[in-house]
Short mmCIF file of C-alpha atoms and ligand atoms in Angstrom, two decimals:
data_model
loop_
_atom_site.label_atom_id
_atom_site.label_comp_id
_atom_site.label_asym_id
_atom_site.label_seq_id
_atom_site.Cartn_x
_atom_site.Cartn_y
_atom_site.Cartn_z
CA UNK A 25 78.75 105.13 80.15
CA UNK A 26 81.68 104.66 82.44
CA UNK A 27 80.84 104.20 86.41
CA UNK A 28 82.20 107.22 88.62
CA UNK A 29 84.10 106.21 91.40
CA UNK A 30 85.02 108.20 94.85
CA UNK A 31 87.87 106.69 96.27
CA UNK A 32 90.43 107.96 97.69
CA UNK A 33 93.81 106.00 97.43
CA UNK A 34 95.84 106.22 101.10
CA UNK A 35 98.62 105.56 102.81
CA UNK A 36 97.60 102.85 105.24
CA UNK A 37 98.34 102.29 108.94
CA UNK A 38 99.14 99.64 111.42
CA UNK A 39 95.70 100.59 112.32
CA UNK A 40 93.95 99.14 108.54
CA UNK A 41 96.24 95.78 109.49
CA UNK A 42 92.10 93.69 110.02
CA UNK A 43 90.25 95.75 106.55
CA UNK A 44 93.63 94.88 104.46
CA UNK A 45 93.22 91.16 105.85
CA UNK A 46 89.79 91.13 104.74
CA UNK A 47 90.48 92.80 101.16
CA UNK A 48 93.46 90.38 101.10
CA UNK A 49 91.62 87.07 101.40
CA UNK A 50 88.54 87.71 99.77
CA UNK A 51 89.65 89.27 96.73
CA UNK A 52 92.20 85.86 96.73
CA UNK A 53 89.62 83.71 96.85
CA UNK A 54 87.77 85.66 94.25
CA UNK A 55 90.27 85.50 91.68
CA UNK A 56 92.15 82.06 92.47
CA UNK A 57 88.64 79.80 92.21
CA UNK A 58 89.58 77.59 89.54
CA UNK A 59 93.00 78.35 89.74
CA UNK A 60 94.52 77.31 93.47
CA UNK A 61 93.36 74.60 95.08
CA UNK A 62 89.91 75.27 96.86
CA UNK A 63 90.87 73.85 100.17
CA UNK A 64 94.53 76.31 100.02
CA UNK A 65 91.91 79.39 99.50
CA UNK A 66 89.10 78.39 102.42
CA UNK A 67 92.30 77.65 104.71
CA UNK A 68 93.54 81.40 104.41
CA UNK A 69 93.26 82.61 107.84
CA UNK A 70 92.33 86.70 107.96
CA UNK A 71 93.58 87.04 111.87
CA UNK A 72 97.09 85.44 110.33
CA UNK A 73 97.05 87.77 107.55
CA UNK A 74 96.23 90.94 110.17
CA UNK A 75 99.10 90.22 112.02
CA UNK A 76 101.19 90.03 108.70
CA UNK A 77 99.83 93.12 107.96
CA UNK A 78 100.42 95.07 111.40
CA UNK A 79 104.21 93.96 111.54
CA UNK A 80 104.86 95.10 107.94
CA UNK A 81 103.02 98.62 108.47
CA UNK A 82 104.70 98.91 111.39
CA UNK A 83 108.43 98.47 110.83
CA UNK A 84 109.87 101.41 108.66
CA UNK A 85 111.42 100.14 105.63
CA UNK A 86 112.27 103.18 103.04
CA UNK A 87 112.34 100.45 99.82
CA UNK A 88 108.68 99.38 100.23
CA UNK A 89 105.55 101.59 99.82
CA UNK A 90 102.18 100.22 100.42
CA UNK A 91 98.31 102.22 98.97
CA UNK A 92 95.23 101.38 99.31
CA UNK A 93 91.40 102.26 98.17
CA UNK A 94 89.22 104.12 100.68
CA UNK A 95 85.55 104.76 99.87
CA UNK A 96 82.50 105.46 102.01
CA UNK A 97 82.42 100.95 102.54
CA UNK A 98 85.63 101.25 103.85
CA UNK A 99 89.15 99.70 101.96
CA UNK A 100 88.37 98.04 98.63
CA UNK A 101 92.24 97.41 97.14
CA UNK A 102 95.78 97.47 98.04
CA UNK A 103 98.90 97.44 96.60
CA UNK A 104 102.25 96.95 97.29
CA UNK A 105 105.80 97.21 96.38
CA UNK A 106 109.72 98.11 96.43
CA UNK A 107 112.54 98.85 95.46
CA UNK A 108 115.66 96.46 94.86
CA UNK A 109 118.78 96.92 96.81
CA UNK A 110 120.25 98.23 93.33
CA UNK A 111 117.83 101.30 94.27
CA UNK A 112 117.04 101.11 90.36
CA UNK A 113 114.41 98.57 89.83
CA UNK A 114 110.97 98.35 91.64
CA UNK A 115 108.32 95.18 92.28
CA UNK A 116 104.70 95.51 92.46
CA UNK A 117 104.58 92.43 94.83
CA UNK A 118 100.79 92.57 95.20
CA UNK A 119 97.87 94.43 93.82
CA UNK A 120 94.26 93.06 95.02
CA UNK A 121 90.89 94.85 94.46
CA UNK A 122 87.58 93.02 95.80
CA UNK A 123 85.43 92.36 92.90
CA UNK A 124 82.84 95.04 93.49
CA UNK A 125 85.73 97.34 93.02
CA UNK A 126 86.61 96.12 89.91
CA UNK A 127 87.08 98.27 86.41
CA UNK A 128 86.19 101.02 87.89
CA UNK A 129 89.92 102.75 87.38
CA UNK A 130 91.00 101.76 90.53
CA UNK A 131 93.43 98.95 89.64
CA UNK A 132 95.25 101.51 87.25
CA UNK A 133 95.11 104.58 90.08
CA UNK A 134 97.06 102.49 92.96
CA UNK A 135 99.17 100.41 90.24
CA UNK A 136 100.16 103.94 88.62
CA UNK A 137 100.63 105.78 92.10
CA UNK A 138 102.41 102.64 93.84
CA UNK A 139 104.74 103.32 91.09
CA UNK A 140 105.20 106.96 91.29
CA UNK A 141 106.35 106.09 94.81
CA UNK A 142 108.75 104.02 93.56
CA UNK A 143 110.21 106.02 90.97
CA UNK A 144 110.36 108.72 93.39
CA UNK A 145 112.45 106.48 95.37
CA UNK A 146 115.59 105.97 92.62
CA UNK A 147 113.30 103.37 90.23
CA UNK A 148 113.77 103.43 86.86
CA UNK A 149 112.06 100.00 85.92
CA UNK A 150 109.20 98.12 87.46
CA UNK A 151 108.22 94.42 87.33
CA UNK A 152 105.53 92.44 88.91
CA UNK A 153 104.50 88.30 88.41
CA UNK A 154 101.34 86.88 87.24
CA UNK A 155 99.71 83.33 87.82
CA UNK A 156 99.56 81.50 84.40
CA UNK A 157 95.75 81.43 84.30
CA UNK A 158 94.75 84.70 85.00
CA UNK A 159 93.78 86.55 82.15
CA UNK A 160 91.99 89.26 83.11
CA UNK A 161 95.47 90.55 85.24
CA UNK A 162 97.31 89.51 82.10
CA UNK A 163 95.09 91.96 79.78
CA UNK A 164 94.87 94.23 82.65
CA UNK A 165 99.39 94.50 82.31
CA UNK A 166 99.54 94.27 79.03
CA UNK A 167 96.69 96.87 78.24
CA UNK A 168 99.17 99.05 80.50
CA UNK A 169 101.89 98.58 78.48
CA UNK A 170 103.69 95.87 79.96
CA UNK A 171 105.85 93.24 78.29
CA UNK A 172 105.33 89.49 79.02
CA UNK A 173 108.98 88.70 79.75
CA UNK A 174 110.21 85.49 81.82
CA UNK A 175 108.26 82.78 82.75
CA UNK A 176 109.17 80.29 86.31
CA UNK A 177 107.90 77.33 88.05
CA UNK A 178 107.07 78.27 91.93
CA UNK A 179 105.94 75.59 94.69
CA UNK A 180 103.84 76.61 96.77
CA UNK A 181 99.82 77.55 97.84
CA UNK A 182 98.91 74.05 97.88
CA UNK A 183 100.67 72.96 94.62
CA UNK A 184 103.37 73.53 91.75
CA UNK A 185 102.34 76.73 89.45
CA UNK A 186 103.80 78.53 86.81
CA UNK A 187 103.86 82.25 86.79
CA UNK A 188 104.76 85.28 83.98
CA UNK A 189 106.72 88.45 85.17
CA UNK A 190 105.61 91.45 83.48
CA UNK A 191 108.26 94.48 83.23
CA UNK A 192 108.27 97.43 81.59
CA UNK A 193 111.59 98.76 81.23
CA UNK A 194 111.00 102.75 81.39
CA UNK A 195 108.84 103.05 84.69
CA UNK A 196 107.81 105.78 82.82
CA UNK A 197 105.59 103.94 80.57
CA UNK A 198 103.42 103.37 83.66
CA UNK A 199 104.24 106.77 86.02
CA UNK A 200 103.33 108.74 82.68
CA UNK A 201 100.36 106.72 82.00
CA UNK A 202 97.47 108.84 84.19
C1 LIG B 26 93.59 93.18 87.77
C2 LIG B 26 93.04 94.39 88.52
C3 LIG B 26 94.08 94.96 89.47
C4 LIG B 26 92.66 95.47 87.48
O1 LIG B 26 92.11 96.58 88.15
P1 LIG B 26 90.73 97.23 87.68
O2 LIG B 26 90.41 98.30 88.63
O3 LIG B 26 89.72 96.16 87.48
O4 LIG B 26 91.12 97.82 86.25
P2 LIG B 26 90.93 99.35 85.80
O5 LIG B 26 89.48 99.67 85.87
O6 LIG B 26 91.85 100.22 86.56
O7 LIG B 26 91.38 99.28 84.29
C5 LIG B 26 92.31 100.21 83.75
C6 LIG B 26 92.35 100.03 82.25
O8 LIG B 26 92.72 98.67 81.95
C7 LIG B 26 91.73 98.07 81.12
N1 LIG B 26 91.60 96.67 81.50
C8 LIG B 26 91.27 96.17 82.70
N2 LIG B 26 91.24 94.82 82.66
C9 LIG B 26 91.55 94.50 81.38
C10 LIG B 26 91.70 93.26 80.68
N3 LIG B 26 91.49 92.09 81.31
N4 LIG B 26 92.03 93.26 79.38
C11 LIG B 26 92.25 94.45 78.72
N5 LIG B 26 92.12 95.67 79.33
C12 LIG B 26 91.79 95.67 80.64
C13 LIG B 26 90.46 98.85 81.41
O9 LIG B 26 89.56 98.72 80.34
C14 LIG B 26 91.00 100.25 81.58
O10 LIG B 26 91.26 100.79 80.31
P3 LIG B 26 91.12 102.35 79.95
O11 LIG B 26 91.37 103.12 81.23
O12 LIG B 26 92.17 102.56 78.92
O13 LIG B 26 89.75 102.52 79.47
C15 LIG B 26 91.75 94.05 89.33
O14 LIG B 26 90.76 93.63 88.44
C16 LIG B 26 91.97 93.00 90.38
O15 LIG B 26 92.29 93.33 91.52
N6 LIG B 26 91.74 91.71 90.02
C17 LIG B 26 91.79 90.62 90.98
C18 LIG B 26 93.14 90.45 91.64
C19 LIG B 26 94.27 90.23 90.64
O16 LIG B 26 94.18 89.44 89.72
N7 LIG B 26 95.36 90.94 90.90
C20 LIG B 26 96.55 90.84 90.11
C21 LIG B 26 97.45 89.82 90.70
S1 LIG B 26 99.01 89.75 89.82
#
């Protein structure tokens, strides 16, 4: 029988800058063991990623739209993204749900509403990149409808990686999916 879940995807604040740090580097360090090197992961510093958090919530930028899960524990998830300066097609730049909030539906509410945002912002595709390595992301995308499409080599968090973007060409496919 499927779990029930209560939460309620918002709009966060300059305000949720500490719980979206928190979210942020423990649901990274959940899903990037094995993956990124241990040391990059235990380095992440939460106060750094506040900050980061507090200056992007607090400067107005119409292209990028931010959601995140609220329950009764407080925020579980976030995700983020925008709109290209062609106004036409949208990145999910992050999407992070600590692992007690996994499958519950969650991922697919704040992927499917970040891009409602989006598409009600001139999108008309959306694309997002995935680490080479994790699967369960990769089913999640493709179980969504999403087409493996370009693959690159990025430097970076402690080492060379390769990553997959994911697109699906009629935002549709995803803003229609719920
Ligand atoms: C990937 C992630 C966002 C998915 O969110 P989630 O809440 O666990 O997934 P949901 O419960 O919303 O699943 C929605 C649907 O996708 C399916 N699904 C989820 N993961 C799947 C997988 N690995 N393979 C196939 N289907 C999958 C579910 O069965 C569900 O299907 P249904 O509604 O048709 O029955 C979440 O697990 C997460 O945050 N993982 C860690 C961080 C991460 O990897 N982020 C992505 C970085 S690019």
């Amino acid at each position: 029988m499927q779990r029930l879940d209560d939460r309620m995807i918002i709009a966060p604040g300059p305000g949720d800058a500490a719980a979206l740090a928190e979210v942020h580097v423990a649901s990274w360090r959940e899903t990037y063991a094995g993956l990124l090197p241990d040391i990059y992961l235990w380095r992440m510093n939460p106060q750094l990623y506040t900050r980061r958090f507090r200056r992007q919530l607090m400067s107005e930028k119409p292209l990028e739209v931010m959601l995140a899960a609220e329950g009764r524990g407080g925020l579980s998830g976030y995700c983020a993204g925008h709109v290209d300066n062609d106004g036409r097609r949208a990145e999910v730049s992050t999407l992070y749900l600590l692992k007690t909030a996994q499958k519950l539906g969650l991922g697919r509410r704040l992927l499917v509403a970040t891009a409602r945002v989006l598409q009600a912002r001139g999108a008309d595709s959306l694309s997002l990149w995935v680490l080479d390595g994790n699967e369960p992301a990769r089913g999640f995308y493709t179980h969504l409808g999403g087409l493996p499409v370009q693959g690159r080599a990025v430097q970076g968090w402690g080492g060379g990686f390769r990553e997959t973007a994911f697109l699906w060409p009629d935002i549709n496919g995803l803003t229609g999916s719920v």
